[in-house]
Coordinates of C-alpha atoms in Angstrom, one line a residue:
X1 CA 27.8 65.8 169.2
X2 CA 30.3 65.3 166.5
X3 CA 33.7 67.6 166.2
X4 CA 36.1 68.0 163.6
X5 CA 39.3 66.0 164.5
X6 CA 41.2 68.6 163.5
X7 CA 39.6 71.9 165.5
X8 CA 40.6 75.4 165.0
X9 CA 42.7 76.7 168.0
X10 CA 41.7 79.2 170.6
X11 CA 42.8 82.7 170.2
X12 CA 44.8 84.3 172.5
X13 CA 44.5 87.6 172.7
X14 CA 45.6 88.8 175.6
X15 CA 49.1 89.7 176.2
X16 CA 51.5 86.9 177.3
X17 CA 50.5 86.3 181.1
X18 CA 48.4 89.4 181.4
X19 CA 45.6 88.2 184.1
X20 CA 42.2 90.8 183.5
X21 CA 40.4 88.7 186.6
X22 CA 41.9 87.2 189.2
X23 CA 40.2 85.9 192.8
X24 CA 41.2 83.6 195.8
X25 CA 39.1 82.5 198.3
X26 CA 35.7 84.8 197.5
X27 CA 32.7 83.9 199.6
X28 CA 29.4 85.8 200.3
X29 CA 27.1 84.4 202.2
X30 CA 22.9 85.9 202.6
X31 CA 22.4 85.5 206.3
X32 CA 22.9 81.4 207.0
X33 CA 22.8 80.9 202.9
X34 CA 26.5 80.3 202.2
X35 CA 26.2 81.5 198.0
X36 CA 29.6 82.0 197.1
X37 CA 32.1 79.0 199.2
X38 CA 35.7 79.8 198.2
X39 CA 35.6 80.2 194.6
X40 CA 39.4 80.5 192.9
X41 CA 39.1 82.9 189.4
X42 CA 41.8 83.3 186.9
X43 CA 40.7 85.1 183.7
X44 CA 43.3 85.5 181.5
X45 CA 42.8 89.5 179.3
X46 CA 41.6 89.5 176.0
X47 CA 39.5 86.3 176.5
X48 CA 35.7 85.0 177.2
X49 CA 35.2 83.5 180.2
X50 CA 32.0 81.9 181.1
X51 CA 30.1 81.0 184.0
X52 CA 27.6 78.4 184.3
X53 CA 25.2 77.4 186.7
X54 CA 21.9 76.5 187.7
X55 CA 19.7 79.1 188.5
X56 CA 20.4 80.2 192.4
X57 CA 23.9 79.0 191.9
X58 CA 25.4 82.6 192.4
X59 CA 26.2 83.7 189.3
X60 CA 25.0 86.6 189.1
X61 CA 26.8 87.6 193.1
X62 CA 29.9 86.9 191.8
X63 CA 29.6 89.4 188.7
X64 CA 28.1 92.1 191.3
X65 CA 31.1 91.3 193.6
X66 CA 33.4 91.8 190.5
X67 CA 31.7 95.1 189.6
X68 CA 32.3 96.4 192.8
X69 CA 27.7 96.8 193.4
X70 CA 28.3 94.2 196.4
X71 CA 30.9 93.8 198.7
X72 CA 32.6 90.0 199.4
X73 CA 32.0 88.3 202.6
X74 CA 35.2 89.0 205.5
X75 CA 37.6 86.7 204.9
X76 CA 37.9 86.3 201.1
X77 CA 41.6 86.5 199.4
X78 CA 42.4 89.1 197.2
X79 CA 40.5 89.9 194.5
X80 CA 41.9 92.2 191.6
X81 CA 40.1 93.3 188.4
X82 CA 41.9 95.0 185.7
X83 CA 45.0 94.7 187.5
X84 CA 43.4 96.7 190.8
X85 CA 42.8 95.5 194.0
X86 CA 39.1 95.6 194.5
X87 CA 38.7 96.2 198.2
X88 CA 41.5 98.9 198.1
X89 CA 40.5 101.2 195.0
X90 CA 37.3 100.2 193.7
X91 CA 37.1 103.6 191.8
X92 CA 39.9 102.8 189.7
X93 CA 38.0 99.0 189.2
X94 CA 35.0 101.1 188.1
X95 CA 36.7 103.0 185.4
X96 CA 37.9 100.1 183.8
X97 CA 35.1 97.4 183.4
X98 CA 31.2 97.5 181.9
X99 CA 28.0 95.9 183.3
X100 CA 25.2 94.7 181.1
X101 CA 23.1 92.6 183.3
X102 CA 20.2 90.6 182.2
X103 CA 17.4 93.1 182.8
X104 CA 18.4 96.0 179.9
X105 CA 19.4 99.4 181.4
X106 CA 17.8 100.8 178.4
X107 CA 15.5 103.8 179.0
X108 CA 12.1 103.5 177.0
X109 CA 11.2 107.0 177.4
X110 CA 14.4 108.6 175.5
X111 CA 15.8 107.8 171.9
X112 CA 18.6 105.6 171.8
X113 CA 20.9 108.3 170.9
X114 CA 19.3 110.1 173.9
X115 CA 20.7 107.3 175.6
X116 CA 24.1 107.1 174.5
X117 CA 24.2 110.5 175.4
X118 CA 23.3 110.0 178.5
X119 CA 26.4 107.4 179.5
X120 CA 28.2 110.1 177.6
X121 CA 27.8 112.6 180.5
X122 CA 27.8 109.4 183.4
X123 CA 31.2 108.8 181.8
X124 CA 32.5 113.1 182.2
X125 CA 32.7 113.4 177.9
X126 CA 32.8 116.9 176.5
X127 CA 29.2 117.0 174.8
X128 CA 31.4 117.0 171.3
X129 CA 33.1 113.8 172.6
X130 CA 30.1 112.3 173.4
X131 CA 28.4 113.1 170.5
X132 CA 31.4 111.3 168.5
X133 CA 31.4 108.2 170.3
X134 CA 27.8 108.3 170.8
X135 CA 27.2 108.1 166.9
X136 CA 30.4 105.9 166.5
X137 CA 28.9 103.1 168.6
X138 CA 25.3 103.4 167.4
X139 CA 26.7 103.2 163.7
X140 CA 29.0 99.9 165.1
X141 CA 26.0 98.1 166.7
X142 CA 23.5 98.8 163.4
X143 CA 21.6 101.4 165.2
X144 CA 21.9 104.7 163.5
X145 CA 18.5 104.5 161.7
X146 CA 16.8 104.1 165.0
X147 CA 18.6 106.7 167.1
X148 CA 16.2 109.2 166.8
X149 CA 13.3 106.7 167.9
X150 CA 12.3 106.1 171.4
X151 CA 14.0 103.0 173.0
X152 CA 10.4 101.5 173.9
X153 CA 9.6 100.8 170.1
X154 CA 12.9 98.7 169.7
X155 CA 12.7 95.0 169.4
X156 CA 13.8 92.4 172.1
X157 CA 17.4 92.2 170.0
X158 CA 17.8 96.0 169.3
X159 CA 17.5 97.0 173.1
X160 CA 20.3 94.5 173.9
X161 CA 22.6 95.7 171.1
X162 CA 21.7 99.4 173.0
X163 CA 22.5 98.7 176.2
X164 CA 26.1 96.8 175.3
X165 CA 26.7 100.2 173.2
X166 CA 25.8 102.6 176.1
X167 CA 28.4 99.6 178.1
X168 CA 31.6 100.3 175.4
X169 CA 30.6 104.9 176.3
X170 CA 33.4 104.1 178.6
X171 CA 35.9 102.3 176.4
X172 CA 36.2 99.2 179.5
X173 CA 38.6 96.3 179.2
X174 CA 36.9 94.0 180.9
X175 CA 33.0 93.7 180.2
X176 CA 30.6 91.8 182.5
X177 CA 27.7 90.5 180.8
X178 CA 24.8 88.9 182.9
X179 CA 22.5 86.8 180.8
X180 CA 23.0 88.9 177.8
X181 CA 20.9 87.0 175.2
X182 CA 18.0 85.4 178.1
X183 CA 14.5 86.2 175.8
X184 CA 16.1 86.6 172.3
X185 CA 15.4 84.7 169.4
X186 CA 18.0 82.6 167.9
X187 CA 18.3 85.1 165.1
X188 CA 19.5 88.1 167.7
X189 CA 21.3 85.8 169.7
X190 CA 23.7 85.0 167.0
X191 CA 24.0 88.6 165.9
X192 CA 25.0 89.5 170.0
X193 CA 27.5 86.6 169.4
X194 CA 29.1 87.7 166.3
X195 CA 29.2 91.5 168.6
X196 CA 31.2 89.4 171.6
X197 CA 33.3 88.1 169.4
X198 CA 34.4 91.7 167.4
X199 CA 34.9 92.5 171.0
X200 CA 37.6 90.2 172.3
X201 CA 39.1 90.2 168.7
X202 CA 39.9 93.7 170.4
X203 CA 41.3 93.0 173.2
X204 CA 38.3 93.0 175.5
X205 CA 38.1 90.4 178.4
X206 CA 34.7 89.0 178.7
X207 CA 33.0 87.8 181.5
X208 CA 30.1 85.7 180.7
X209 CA 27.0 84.6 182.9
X210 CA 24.4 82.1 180.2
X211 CA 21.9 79.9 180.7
X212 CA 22.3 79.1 176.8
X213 CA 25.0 75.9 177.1
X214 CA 25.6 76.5 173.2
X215 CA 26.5 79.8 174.1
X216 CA 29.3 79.1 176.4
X217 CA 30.6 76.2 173.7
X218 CA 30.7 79.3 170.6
X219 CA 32.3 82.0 172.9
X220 CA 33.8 81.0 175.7
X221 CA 38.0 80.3 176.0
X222 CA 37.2 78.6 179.7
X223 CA 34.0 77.9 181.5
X224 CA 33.6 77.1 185.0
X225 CA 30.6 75.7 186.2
X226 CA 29.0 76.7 189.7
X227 CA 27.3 74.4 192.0
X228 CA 26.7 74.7 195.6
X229 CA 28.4 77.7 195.7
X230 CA 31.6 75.8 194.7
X231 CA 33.2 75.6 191.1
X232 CA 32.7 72.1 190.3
X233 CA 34.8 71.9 186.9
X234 CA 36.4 74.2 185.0
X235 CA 38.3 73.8 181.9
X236 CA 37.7 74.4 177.8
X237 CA 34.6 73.0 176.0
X238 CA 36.7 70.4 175.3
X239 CA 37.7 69.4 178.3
X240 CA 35.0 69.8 180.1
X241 CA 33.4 67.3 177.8
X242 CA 36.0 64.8 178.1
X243 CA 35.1 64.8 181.7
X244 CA 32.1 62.6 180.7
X245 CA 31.5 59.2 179.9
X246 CA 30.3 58.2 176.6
X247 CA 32.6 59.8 174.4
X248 CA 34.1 57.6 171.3
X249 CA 35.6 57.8 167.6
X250 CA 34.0 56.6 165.0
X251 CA 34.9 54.7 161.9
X252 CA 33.1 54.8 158.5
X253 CA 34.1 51.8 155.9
X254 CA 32.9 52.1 152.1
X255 CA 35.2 48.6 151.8
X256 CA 33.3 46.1 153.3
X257 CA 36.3 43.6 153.9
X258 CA 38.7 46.5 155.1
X259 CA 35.3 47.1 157.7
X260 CA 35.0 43.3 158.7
X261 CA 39.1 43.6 159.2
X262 CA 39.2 46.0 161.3
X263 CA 36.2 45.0 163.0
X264 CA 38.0 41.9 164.0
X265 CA 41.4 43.4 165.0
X266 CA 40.1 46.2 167.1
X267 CA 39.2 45.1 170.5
X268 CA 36.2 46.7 172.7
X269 CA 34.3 48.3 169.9
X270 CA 30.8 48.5 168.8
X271 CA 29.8 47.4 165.4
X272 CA 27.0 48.6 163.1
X273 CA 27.4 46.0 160.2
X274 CA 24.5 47.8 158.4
X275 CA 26.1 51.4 157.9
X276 CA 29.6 49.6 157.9
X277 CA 30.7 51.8 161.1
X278 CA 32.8 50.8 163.9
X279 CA 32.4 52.8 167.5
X280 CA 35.6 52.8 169.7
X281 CA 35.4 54.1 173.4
X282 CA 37.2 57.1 173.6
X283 CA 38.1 60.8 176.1
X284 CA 38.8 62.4 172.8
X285 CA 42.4 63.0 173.6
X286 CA 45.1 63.4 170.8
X287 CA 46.8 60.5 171.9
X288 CA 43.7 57.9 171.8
X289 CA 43.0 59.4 168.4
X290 CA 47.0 59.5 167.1
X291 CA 46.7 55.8 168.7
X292 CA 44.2 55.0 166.3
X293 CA 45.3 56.2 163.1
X294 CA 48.6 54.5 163.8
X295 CA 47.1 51.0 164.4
X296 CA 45.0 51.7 161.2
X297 CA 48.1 52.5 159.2
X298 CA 50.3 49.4 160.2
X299 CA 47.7 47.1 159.8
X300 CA 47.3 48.8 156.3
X301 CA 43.5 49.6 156.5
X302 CA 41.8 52.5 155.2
X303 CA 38.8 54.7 156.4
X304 CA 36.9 56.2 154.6
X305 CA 35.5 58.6 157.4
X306 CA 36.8 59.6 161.1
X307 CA 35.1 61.2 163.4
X308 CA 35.2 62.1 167.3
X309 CA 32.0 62.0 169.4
X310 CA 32.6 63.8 173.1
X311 CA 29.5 64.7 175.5
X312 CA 27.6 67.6 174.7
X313 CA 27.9 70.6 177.3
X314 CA 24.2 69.7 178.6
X315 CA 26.0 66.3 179.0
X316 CA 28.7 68.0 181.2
X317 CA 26.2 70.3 182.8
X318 CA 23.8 67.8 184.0
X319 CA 26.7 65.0 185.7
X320 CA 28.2 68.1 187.3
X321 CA 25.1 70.1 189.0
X322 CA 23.0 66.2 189.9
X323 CA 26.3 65.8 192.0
X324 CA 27.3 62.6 190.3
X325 CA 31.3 61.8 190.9
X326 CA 33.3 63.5 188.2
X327 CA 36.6 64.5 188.2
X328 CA 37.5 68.6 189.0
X329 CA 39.2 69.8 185.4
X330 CA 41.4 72.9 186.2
X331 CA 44.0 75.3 184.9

């Protein structure tokens, strides 16, 4: 995978040192099945946060222990979401977050805007108020020509885009999305993206469960992968693919002598004397690559192309769930 070596920065939307997600210690266990062994969270507000695992890994426990559906094991720190403490006023935890889970909430039977209407009154709106925000969101998410249509006759893409609006009836901060693209096509999965995004651009904090690796790498501000019950890395895309061996920079010569020159100089690097490249082992740091572009300009040798190769998040994904030894990136 190849990345610009001069990437756009993460936003930061939150405010300065606001935390939307925070847990120490949070365990649940099924019996003798230990899913959940002490996992540390620290979501920053106004950000997407993603969590990755293999299927089984408890993903989807932690988001229903979040959401206040399950309770966490005795014994687990604190745990606060949307600045409340969980175990002591869950109610007020409630009011503040969304669930969209991987299995749509979505009633076939009733029209979307039935639908809406329906969160409307779950959330205590005047029917005027509800009819407001009800039209609002189905106009936001593309879905005003449909309302009057029952839900079942919607497409895979459409049904998803229904359940986040009947999410946002309640206005949440912090949304918990399980899964939310599993069975689209790539065509409705980008459109859901392009949704997350207008979402945190917002304010919203996003909490992400995927299976989608590409996903996590386009949205996500942090990702933590889960194995074992434990979080094995968690860090940026970036980092987390720095993590991994294999990663290098790149050097494209149209000057065949200013190629065999620096192919000479530059110590442990690979050459490919056919496309006039030169490969150079590399983390991807901005002191390897500053490294680089100073040796080039002293010895007064041009590139004609740079680029920076790090591990995909497949890459990162595999090494960290096979149990091979790789280093825990954190905060």
């Amino acid at each position: 995978m190849s990345s610009p070596v001069m990437p756009t920065p993460k936003r930061a939307n939150g405010r300065e040192g606001a935390v939307a997600v925070s847990a120490v210690g949070l365990r649940k266990s099924y019996g003798e099945k230990l899913v959940l062994d002490g996992i540390d969270l620290r979501i920053p507000a106004g950000s997407v946060f993603a969590l990755l695992g293999p299927n089984g890994a408890g993903k989807t426990t932690a988001v229903k222990i979040l959401s206040t559906l399950i309770s966490a094991d005795p014994g687990s720190g604190e745990i606060r979401v949307g600045g409340h403490d969980l175990s002591a006023d869950p109610q007020a935890v409630r009011a503040a977050i969304g669930v969209t889970g991987q299995f749509s909430a979505v009633d076939g039977l009733i029209t979307g805007e039935e639908n809406m209407l329906l969160m409307a009154d779950l959330h205590h709106l005047s029917r005027s108020e509800g009819r407001r925000v009800a039209a609002e969101l189905l106009e936001r998410f593309d879905l005003t020509e449909a309302a009057k249509k029952p839900a079942t006759t919607y497409s895979g893409g459409m049904k998803r885009r229904l359940d986040l609006a009947m999410t946002l009836v309640g206005s949440p901060r912090i949304i918990f999305l399980d899964e939310p693209t599993t069975g689209l096509d790539p065509r409705s999965r980008h459109n859901m993206w392009e949704i997350i995004r207008g979402l945190v651009s917002g304010g919203v904090t996003v909490f992400l469960t995927t299976q989608y690796l590409e996903e996590a790498d386009e949205l996500a501000d942090r990702i933590a992968v889960l194995n074992d019950g434990k979080i094995a890395a968690e860090g940026s895309a970036e980092e987390l693919k720095r993590l991994i061996p294999g990663g290098h920079i790149r050097l494209r010569f149209t000057d065949p002598a200013a190629y065999q020159s620096a192919a000479l100089a530059l110590s442990e690097v690979t050459r490919d004397d056919e496309a006039l490249a030169l490969q150079i082992p590399s983390g991807g740091s901005q002191r390897e690559l500053r490294s680089v572009l100073d040796w080039l300009d002293s010895a007064d040798i041009e590139a004609d192309e740079l680029t920076v190769h790090t591990p995909d998040l497949d890459d990162v994904f595999f090494a960290l769930t096979a149990k091979t030894s790789v280093p825990k990136q954190t905060q």
